[in-house]
PDB file of C-alpha atoms in Angstrom:
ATOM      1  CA  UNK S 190       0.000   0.000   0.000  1.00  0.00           C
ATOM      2  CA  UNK S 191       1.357   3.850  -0.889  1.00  0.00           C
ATOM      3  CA  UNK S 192       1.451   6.499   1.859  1.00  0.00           C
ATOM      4  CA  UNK S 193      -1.620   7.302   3.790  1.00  0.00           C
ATOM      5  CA  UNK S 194       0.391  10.395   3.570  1.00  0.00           C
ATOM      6  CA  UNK S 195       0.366  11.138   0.061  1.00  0.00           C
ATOM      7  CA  UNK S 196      -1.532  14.079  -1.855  1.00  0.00           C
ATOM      8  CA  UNK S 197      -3.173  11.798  -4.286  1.00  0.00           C
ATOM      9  CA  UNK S 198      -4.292   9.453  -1.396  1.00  0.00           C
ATOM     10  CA  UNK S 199      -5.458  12.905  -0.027  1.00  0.00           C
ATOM     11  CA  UNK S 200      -7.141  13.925  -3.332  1.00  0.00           C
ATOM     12  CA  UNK S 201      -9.021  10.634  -3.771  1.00  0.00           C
ATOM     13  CA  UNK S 202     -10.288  10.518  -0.071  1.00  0.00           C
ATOM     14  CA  UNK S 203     -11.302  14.598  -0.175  1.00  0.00           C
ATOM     15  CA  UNK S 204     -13.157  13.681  -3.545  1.00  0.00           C
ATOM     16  CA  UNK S 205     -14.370  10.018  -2.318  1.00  0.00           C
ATOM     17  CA  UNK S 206     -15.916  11.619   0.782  1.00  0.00           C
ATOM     18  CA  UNK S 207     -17.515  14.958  -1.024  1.00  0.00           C
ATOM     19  CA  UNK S 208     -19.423  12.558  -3.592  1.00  0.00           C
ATOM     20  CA  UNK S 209     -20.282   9.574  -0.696  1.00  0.00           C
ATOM     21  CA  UNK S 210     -22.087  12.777   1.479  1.00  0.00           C
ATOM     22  CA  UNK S 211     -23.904  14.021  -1.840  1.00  0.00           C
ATOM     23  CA  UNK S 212     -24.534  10.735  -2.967  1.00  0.00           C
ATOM     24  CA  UNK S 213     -24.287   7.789  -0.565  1.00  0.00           C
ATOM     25  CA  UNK S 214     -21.766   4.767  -0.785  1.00  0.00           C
ATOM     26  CA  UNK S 215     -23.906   3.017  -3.693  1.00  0.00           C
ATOM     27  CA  UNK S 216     -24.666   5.881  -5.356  1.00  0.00           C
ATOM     28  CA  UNK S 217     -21.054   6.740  -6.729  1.00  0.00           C
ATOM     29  CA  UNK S 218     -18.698   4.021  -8.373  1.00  0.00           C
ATOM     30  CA  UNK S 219     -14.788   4.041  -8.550  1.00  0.00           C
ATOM     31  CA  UNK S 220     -14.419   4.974 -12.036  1.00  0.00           C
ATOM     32  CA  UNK S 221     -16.681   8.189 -10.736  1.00  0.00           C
ATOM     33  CA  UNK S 222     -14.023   8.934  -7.705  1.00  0.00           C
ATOM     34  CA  UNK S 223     -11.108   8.183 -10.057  1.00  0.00           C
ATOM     35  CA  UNK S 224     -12.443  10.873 -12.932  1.00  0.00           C
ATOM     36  CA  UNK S 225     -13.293  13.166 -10.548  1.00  0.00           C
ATOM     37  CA  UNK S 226      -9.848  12.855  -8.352  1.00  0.00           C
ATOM     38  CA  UNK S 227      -8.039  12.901 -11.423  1.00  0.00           C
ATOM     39  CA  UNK S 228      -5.763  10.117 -10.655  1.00  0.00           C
ATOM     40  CA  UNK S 229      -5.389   7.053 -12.674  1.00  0.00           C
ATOM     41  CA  UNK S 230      -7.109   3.891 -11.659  1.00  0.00           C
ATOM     42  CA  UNK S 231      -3.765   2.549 -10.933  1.00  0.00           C
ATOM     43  CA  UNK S 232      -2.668   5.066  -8.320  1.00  0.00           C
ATOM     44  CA  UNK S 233      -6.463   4.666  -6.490  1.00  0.00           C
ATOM     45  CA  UNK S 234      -5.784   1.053  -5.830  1.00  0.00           C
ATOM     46  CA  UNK S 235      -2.551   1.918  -4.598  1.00  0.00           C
ATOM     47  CA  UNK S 236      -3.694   3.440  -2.107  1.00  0.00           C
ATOM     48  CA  UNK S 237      -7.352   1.779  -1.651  1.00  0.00           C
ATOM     49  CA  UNK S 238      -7.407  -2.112  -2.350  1.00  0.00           C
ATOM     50  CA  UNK S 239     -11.104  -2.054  -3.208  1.00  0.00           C
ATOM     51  CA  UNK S 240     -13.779   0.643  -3.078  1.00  0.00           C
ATOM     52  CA  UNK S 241     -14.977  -1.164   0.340  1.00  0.00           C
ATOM     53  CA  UNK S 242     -11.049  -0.228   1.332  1.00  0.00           C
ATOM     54  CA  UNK S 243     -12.053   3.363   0.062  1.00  0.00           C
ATOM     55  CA  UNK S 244     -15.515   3.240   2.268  1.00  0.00           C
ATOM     56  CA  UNK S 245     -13.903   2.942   5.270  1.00  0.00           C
ATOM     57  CA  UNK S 246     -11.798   5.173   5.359  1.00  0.00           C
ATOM     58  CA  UNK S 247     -14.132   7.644   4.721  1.00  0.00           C
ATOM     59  CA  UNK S 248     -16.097   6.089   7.723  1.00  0.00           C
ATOM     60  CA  UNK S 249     -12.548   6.855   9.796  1.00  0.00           C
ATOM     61  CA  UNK S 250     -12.476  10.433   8.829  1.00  0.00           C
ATOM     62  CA  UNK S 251     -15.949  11.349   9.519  1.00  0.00           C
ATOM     63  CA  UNK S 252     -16.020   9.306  12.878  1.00  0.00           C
ATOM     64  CA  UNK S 253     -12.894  11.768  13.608  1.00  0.00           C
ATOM     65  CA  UNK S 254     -15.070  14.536  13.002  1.00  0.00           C
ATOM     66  CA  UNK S 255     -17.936  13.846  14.372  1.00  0.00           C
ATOM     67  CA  UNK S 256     -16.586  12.451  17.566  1.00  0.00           C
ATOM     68  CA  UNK S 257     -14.364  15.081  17.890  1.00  0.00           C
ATOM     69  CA  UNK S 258     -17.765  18.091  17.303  1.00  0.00           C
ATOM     70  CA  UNK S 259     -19.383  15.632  19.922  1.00  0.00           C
ATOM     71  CA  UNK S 260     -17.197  16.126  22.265  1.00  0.00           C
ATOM     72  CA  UNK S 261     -15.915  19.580  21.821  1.00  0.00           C
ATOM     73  CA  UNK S 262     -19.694  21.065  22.155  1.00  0.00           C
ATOM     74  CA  UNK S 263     -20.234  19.131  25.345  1.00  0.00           C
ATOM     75  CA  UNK S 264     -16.749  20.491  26.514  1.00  0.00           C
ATOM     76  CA  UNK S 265     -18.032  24.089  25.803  1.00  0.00           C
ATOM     77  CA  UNK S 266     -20.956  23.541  27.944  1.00  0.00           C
ATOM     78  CA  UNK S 267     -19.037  23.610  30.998  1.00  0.00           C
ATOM     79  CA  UNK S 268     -17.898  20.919  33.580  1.00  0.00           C
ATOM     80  CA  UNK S 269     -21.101  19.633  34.674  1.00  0.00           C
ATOM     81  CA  UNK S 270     -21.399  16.476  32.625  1.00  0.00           C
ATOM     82  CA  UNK S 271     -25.312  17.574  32.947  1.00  0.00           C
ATOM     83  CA  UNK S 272     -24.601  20.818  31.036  1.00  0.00           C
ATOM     84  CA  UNK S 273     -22.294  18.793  28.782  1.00  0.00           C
ATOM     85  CA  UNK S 274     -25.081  16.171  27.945  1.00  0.00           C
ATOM     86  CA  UNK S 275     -27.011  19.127  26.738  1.00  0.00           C
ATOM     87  CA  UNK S 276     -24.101  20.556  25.179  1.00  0.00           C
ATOM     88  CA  UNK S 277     -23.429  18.500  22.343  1.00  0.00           C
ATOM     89  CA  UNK S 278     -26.723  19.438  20.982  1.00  0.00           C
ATOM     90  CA  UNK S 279     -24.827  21.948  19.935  1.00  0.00           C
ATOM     91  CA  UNK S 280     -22.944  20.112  17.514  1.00  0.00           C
ATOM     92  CA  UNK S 281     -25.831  18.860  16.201  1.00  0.00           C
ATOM     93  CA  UNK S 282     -27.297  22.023  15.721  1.00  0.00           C
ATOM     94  CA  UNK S 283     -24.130  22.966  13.432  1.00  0.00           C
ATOM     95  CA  UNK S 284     -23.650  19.324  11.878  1.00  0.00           C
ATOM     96  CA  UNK S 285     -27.575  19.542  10.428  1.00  0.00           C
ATOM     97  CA  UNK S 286     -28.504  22.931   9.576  1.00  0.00           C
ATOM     98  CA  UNK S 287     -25.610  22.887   6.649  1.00  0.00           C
ATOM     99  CA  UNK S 288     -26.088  23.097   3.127  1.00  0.00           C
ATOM    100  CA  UNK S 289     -25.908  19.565   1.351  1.00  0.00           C
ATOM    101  CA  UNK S 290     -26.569  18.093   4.769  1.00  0.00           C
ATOM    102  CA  UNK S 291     -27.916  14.343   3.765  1.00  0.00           C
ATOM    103  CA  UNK S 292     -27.597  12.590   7.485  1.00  0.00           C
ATOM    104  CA  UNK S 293     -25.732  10.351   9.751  1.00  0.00           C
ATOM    105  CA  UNK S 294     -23.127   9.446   6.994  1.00  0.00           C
ATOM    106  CA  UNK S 295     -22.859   6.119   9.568  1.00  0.00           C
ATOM    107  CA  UNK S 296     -26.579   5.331   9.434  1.00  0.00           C
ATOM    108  CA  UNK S 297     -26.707   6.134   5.524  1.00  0.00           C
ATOM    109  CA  UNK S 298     -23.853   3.578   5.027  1.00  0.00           C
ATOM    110  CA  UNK S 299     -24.996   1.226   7.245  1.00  0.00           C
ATOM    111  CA  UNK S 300     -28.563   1.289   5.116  1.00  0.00           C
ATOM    112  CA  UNK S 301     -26.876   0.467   1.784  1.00  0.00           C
ATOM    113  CA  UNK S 302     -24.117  -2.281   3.102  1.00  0.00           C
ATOM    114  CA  UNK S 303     -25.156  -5.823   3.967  1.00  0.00           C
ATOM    115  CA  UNK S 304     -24.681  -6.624   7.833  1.00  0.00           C
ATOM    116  CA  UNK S 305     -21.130  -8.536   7.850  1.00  0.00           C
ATOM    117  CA  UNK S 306     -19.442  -6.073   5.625  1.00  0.00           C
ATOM    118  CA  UNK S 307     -16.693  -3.902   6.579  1.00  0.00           C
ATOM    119  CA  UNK S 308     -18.194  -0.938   6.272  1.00  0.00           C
ATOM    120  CA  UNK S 309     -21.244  -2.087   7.754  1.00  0.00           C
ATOM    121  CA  UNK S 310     -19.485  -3.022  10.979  1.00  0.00           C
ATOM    122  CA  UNK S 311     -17.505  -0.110  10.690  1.00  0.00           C
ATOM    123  CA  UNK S 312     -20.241   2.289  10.679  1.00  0.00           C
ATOM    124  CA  UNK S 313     -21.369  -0.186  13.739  1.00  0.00           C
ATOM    125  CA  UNK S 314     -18.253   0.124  15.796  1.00  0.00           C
ATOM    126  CA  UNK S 315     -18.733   4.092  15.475  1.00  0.00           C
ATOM    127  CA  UNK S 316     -22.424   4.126  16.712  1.00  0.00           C
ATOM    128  CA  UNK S 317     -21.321   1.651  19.623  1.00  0.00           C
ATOM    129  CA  UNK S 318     -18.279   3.963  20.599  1.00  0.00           C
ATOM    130  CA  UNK S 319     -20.154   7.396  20.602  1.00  0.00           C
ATOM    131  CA  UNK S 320     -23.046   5.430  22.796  1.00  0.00           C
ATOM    132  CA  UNK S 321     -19.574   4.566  25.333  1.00  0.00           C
ATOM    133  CA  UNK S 322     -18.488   7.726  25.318  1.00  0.00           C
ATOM    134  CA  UNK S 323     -22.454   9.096  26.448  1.00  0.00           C
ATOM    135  CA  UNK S 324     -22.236   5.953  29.334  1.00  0.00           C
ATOM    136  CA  UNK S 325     -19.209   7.830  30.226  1.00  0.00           C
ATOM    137  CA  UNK S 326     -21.353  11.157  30.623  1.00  0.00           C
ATOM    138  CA  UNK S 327     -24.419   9.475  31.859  1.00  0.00           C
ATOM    139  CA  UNK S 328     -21.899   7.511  34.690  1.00  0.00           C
ATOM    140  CA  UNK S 329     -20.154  11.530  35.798  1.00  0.00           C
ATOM    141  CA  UNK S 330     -23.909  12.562  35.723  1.00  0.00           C
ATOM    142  CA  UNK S 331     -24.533  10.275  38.456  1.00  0.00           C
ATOM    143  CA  UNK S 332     -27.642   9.045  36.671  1.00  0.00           C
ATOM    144  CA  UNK S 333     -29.696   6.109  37.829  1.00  0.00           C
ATOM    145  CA  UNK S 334     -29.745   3.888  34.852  1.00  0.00           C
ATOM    146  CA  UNK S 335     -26.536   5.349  33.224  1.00  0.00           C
ATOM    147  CA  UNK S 336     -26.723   2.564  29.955  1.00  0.00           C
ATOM    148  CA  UNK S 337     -30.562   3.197  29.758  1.00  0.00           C
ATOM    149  CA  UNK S 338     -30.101   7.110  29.796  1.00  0.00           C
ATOM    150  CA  UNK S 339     -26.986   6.958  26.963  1.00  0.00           C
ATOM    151  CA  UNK S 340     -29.091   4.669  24.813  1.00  0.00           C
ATOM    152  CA  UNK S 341     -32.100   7.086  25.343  1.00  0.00           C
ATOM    153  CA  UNK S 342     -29.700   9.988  24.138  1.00  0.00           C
ATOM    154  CA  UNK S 343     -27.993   8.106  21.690  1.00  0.00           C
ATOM    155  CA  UNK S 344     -31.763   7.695  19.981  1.00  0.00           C
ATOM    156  CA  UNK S 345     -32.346  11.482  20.016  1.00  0.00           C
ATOM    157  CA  UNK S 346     -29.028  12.167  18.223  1.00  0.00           C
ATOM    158  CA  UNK S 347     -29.719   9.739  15.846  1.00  0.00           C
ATOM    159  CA  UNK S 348     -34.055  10.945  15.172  1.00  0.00           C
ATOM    160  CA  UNK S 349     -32.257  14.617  14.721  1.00  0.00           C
ATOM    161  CA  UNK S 350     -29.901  13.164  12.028  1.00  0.00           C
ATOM    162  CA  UNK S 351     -32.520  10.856  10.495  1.00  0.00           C
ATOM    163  CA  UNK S 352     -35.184  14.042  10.563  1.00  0.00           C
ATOM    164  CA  UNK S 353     -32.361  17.103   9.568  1.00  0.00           C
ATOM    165  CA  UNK S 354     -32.248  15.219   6.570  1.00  0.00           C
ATOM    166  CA  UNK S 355     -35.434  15.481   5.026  1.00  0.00           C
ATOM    167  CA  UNK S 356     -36.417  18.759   6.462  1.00  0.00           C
ATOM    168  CA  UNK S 357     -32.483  20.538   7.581  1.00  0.00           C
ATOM    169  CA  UNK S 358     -34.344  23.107  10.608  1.00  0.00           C
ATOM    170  CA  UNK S 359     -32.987  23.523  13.582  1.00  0.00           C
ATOM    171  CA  UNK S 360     -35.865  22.471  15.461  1.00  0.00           C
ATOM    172  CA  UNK S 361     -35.280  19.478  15.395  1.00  0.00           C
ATOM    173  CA  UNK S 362     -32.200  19.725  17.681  1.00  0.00           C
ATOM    174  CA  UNK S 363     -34.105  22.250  19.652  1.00  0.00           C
ATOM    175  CA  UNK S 364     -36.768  19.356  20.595  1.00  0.00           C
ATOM    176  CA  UNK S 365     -34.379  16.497  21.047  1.00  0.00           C
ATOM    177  CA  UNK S 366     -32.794  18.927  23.814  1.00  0.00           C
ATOM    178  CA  UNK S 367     -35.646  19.573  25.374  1.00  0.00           C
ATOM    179  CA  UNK S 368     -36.298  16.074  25.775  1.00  0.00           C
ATOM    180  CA  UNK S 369     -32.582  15.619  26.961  1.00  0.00           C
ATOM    181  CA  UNK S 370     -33.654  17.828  29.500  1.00  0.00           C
ATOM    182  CA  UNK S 371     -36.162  15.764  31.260  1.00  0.00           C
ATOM    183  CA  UNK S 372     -34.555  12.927  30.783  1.00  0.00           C
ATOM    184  CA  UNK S 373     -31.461  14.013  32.208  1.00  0.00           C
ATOM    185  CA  UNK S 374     -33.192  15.649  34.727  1.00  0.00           C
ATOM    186  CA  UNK S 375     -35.331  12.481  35.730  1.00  0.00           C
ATOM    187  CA  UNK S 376     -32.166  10.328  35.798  1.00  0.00           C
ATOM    188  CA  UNK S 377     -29.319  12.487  37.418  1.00  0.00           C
ATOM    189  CA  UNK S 378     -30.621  14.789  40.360  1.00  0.00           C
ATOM    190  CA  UNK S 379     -28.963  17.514  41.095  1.00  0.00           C
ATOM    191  CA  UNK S 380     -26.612  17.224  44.047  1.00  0.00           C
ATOM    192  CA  UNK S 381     -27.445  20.402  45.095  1.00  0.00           C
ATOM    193  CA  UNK S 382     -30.760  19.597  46.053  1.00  0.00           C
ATOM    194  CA  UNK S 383     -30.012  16.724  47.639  1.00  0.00           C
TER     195      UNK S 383
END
């Protein structure tokens, strides 16, 4: 395999990803990514072994990204992992009021790959870590049911993404944090009331 480094590994990715957000992960073919990257086939599977190769990485970089939005919003909100629950609503707000926005690009891939697949479990793995990372919120929260409560917020991301994109408002975020609210409310009391 050539350099992960490498501008035309760099080229083919930046192109791979712009057409697999516009167009899904069926929607676009190799010979598509390779005209539009302008790099010979040659050089693509240099680089990517197979298109499935290609797939994940583009899973890799937007699981970067979106982790990395999750976690700086909640980080913004403060130190109370309450606040920071609420916080990466934020993120969300951002992530689904763009232009071109088409979804979770996990939950899109995962749609149009057969369970088993690479990019299927890839896309998998990423749901599965962001709902550890929440357990780890839910757990600093002090909540009750901490799994139940990081599965229940995991859900609400996820309705926001499905919902942003067939109608991109932000009101969609807005009512998924209002119902963060009670349920974080319900499941962490506040230790200064206690």
């Amino acid at each position: 395999m050539a350099d992960k480094r490498s501008p035309a590994r760099s080229r083919i990715l930046d192109t791979a990803t712009e057409l697999f957000n516009a167009h899904g992960v069926r929607g676009v073919g190799v010979d598509r990514i390779i005209a539009e990257s302008g790099v010979a086939k040659a050089t693509l599977y240099s680089h990517f072994r197979s298109k499935d190769d290609l797939v994940i990485a583009y899973l890799h970089g937007a699981d970067g990204l979106w982790r990395g939005a999750l976690r700086e919003a909640a980080t913004n909100a403060g130190p109370d992992p309450r606040e920071q629950m609420l916080g990466l609503f934020d993120a969300l707000r951002t992530a689904t009021i763009c232009d071109g926005f088409r979804g979770c690009a996990f939950i899109n891939t995962a749609s149009e790959t057969e369970p088993g697949t690479a990019p299927h479990a890839t896309s998998v793995e990423h749901k599965q870590a962001v709902r550890a990372w929440l357990r780890e919120l839910t757990v600093a929260a002090g909540a009750d049911d901490p799994v139940l409560l990081a599965q229940q917020l995991s859900v609400l991301i996820d309705g926001v993404m499905s919902a942003a994109a067939l109608e991109p408002t932000p009101e969609f975020t807005e009512a998924a944090r209002a119902a963060a609210r009670t349920l974080i409310s319900v499941a962490c009391p506040d230790p200064a009331l206690a």
